[in-house]
mmCIF file of C-alpha atoms in Angstrom:
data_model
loop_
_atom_site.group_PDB
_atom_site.id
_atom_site.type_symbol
_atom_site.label_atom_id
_atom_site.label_comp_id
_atom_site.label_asym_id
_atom_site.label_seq_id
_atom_site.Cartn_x
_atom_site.Cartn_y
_atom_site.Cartn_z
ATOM 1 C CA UNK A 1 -2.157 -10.154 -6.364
ATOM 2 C CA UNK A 2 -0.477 -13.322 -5.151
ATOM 3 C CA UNK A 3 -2.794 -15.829 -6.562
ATOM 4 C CA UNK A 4 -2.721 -18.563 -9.263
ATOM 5 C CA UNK A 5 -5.024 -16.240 -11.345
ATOM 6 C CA UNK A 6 -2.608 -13.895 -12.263
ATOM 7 C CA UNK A 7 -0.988 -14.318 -15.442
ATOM 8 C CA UNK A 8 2.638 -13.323 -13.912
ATOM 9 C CA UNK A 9 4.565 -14.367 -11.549
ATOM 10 C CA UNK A 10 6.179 -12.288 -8.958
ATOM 11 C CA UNK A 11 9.410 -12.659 -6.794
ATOM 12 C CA UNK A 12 10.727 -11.071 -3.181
ATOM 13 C CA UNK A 13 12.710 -8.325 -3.759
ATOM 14 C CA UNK A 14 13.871 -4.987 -2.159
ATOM 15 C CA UNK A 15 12.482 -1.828 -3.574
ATOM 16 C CA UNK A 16 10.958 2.263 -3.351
ATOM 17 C CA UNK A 17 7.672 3.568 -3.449
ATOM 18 C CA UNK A 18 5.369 6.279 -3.316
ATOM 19 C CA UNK A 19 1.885 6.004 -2.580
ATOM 20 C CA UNK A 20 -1.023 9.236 -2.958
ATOM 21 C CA UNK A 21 -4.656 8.389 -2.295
ATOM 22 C CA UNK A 22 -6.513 8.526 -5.639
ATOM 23 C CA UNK A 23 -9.760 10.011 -4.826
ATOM 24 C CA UNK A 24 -12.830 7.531 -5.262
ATOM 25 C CA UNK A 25 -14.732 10.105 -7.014
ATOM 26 C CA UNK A 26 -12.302 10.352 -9.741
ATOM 27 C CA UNK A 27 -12.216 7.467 -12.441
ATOM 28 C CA UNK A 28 -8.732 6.232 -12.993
ATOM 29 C CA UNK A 29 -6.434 8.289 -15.778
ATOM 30 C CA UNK A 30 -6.835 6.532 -19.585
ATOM 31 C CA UNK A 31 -3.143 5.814 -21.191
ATOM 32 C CA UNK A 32 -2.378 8.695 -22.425
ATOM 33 C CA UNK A 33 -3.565 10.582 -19.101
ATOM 34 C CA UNK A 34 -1.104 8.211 -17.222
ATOM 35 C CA UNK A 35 2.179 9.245 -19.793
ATOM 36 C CA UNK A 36 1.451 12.931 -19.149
ATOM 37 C CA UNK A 37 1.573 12.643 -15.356
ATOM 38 C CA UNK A 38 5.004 10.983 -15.445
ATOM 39 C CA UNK A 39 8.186 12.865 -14.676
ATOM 40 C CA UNK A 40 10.784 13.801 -17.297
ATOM 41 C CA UNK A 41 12.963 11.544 -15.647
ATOM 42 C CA UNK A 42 10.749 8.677 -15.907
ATOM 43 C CA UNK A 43 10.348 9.527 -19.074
ATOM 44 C CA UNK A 44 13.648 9.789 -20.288
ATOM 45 C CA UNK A 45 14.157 6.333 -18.884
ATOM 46 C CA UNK A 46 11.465 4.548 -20.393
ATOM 47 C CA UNK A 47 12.110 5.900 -23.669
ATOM 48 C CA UNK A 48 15.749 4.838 -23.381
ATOM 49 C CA UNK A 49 15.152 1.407 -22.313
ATOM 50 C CA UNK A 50 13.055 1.110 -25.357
ATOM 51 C CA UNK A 51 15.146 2.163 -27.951
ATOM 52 C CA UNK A 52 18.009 -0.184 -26.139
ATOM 53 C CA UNK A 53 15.856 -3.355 -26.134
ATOM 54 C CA UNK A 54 14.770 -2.885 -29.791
ATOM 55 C CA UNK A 55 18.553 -2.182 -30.774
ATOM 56 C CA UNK A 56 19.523 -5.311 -28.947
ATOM 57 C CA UNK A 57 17.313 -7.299 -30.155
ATOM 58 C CA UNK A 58 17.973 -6.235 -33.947
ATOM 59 C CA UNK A 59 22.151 -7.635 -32.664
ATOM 60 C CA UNK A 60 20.899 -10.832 -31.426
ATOM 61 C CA UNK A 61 20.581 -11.894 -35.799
ATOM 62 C CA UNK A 62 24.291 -10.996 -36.066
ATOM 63 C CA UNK A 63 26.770 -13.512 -36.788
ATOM 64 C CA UNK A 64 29.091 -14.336 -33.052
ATOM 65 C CA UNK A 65 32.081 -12.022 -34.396
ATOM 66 C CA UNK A 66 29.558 -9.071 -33.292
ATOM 67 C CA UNK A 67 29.145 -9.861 -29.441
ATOM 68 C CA UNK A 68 31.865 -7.829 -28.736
ATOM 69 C CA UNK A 69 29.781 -5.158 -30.131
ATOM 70 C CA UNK A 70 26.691 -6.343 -28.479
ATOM 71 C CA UNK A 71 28.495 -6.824 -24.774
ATOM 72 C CA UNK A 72 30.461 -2.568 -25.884
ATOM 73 C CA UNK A 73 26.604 -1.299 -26.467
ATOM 74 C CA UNK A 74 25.144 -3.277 -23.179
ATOM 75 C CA UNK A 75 28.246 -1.411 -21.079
ATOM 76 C CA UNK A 76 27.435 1.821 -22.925
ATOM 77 C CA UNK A 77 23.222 1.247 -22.447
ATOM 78 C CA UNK A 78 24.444 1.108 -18.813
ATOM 79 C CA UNK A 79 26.377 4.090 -18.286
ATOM 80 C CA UNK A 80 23.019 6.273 -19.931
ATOM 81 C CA UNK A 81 20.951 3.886 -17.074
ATOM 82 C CA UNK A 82 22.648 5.250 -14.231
ATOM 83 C CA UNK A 83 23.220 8.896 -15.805
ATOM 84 C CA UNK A 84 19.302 8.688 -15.842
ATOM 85 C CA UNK A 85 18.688 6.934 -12.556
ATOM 86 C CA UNK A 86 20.888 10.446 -10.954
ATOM 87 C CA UNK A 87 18.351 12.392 -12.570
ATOM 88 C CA UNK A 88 15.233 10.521 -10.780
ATOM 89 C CA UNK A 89 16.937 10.661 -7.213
ATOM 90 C CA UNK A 90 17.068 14.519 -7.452
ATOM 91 C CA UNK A 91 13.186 14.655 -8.293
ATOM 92 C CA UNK A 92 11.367 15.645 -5.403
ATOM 93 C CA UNK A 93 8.371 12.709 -5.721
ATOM 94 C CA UNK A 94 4.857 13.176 -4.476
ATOM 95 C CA UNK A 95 3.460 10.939 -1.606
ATOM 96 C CA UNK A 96 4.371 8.779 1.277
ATOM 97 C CA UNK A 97 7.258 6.623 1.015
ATOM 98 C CA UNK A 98 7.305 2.712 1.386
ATOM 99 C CA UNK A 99 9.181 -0.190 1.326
ATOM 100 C CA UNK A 100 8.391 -3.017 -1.267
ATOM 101 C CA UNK A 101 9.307 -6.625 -0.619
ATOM 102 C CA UNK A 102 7.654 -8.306 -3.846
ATOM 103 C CA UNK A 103 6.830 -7.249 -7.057
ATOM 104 C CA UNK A 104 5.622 -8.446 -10.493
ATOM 105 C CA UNK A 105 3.768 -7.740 -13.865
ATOM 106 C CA UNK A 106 0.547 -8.131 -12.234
ATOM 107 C CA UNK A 107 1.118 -6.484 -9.047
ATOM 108 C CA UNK A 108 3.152 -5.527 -5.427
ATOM 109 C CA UNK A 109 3.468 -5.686 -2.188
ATOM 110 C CA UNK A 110 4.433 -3.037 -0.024
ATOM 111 C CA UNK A 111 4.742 -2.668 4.013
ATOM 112 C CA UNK A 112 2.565 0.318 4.959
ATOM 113 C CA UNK A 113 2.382 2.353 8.134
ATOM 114 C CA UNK A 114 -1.346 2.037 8.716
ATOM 115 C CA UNK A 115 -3.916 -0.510 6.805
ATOM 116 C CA UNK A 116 -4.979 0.643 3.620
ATOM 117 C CA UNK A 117 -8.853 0.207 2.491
ATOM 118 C CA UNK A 118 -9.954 -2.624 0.363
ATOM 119 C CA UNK A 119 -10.515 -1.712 -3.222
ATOM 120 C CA UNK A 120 -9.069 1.832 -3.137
ATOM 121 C CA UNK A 121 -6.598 3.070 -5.638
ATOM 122 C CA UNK A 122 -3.508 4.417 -5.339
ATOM 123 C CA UNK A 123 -1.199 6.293 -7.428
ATOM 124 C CA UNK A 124 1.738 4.887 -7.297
ATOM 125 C CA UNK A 125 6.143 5.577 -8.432
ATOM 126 C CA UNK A 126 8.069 2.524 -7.819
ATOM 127 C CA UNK A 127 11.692 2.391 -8.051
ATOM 128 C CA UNK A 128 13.501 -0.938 -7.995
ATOM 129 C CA UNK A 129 17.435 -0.056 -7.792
ATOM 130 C CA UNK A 130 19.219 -3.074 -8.801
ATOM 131 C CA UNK A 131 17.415 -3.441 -12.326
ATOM 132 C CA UNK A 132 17.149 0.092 -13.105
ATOM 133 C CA UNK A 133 13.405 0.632 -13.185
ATOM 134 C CA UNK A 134 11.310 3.913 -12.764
ATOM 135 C CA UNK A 135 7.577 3.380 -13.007
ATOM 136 C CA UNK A 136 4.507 5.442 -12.867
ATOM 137 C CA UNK A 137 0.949 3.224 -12.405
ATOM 138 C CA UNK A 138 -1.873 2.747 -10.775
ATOM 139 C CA UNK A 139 -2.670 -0.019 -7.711
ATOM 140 C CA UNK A 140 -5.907 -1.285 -6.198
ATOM 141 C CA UNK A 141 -5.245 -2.648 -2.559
ATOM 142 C CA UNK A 142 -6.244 -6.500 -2.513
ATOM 143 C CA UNK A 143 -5.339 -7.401 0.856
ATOM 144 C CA UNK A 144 -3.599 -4.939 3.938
ATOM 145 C CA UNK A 145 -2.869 -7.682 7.383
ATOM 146 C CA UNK A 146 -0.583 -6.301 9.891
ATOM 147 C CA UNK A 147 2.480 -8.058 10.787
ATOM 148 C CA UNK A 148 5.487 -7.519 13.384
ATOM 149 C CA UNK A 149 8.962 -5.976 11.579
ATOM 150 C CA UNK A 150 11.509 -4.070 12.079
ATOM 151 C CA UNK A 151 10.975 -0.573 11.300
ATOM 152 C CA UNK A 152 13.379 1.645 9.124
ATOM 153 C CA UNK A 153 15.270 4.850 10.231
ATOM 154 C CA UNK A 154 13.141 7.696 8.609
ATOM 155 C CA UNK A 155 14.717 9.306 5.862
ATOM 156 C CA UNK A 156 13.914 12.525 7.466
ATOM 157 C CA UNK A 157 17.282 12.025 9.494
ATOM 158 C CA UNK A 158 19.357 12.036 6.552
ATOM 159 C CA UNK A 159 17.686 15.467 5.648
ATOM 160 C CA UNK A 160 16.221 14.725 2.146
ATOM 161 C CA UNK A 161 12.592 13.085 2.391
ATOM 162 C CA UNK A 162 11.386 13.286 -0.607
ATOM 163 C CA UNK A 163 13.958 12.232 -3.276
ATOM 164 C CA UNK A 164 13.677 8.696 -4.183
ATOM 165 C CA UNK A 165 16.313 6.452 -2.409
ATOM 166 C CA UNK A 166 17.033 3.168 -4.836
ATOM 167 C CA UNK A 167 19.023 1.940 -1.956
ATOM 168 C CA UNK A 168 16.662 0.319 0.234
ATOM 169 C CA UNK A 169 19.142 -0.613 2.830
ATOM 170 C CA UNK A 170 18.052 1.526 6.010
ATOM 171 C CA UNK A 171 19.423 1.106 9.358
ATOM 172 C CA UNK A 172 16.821 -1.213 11.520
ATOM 173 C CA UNK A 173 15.659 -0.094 14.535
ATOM 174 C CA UNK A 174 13.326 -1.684 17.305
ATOM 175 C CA UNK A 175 10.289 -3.906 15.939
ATOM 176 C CA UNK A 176 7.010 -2.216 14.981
ATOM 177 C CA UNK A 177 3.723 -3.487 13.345
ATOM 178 C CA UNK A 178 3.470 -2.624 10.033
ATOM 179 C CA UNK A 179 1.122 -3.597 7.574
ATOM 180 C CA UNK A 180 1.674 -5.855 4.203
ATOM 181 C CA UNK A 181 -0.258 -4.435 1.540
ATOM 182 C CA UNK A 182 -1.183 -6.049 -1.876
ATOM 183 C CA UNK A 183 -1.426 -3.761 -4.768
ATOM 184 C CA UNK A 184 -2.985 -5.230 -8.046
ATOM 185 C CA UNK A 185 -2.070 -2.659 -11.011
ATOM 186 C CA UNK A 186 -4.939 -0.941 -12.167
ATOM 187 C CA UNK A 187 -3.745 1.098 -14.738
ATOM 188 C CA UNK A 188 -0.122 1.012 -16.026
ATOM 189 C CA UNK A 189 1.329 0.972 -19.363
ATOM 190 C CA UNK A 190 2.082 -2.264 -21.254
ATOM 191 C CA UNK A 191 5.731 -1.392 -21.633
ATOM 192 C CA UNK A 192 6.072 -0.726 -18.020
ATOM 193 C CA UNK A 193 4.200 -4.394 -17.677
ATOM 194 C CA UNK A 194 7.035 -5.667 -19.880
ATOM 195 C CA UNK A 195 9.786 -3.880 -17.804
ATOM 196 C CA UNK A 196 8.280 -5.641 -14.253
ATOM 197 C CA UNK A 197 8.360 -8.711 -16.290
ATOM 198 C CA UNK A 198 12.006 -8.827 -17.337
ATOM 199 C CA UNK A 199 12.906 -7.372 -14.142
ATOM 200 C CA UNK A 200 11.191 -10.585 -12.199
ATOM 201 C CA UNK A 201 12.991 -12.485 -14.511
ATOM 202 C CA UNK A 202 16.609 -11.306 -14.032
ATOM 203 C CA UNK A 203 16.145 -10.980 -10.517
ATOM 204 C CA UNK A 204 14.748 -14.737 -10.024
ATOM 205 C CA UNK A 205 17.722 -15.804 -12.124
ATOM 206 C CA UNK A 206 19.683 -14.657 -9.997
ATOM 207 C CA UNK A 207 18.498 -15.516 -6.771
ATOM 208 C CA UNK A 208 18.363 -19.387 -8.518
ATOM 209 C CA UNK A 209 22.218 -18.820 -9.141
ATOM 210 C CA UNK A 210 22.986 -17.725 -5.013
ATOM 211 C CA UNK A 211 21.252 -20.761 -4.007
ATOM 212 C CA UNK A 212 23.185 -22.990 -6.745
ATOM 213 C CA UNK A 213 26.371 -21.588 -5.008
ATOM 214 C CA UNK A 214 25.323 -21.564 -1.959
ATOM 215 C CA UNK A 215 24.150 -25.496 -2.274
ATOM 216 C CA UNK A 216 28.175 -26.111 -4.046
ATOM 217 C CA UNK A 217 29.447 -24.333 -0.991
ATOM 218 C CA UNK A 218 27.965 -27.034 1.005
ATOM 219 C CA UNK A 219 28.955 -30.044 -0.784
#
């Protein structure tokens, strides 16, 4: 994944996942397979997200007397975000949970507890919180090399294991080896592509703005 190859960039970042074994005898799902396995939540959120970037992008050609409009429909887009992202957390989502550290339009990177097999595919839902993004796809694993971290309280203590938690903020506990696991996406939808992409994006922008005030704090 993390190569010069790859045609998009990708940035560290905190996120959710859910990884199921795809079975090797199985080819991988075609498009339209892949839209009828998502959830109605997922759904809902990519269709949303959608109609709210085509909408915005039709404002962008008004005159500067309309950004009030523009900055009312953003806060409004927002409210239907989050009113969505309740509906994914009470999904009950298939597969083992992970943490992700870095993600992209070409690919992820998760921290696994066991190595993962070359070349096998996994189906994979990723959440990533702070951007609002719910995505069903398909990863091969490129690389799996085991690493010292500190492991996170189970989610089995807080009595719900299976609904997605965007907050990836667990409480740390002693250091454990996990495993750092490259995903390349073998099959995921071009708008979800786009939505990785403009999620790397925002998020780099902002981590270039905490180390521009971070650098003034020091002057």
């Amino acid at each position: 994944m993390f190569t010069d190859t790859n045609p998009y960039f990708s940035v560290p970042h905190p996120f959710t996942a859910y990884l199921s074994l795809w079975p090797s005898s199985e080819p991988l799902p075609s498009e339209m397979a892949l839209r009828s396995m998502q959830s109605l939540g997922i759904q809902l959120l990519s269709e949303v997200k959608t109609l709210e970037a085509n909408c915005l992008l039709q404002l962008r050609h008004l005159d500067n007397d309309a950004k009030v409009v523009v900055d009312f429909l953003k806060l409004q887009s927002r409210k239907v975000d989050l009113v969505l992202q309740h509906v994914l957390e009470k999904e009950t989502q298939e597969g083992e949970k992970c943490i992700g550290n870095q993600f992209g339009g070409s690919g992820l990177r998760l921290l696994t507890p066991t190595a993962l097999d070359i070349g096998s595919n996994y189906k994979i839902t990723l959440f990533i919180h702070d951007e609002l993004v719910a995505i069903l796809c398909f990863g091969k694993v490129t690389a799996s090399t085991a690493q010292k971290t500190l492991s996170t309280e189970s989610s089995a203590n807080s009595g719900d294991t299976q609904s997605p938690e965007f907050n990836t903020q667990a409480e740390l506990q002693s250091p454990a080896t996990q495993w750092q696991t490259d995903f390349e996406f073998s099959q995921i939808l071009e708008a979800d592509v786009e939505q990785l992409v403009k999620a790397s994006l925002n998020v780099q922008q902002k981590q270039l703005k905490l180390r521009k005030l971070a650098r003034d704090e020091r002057q």
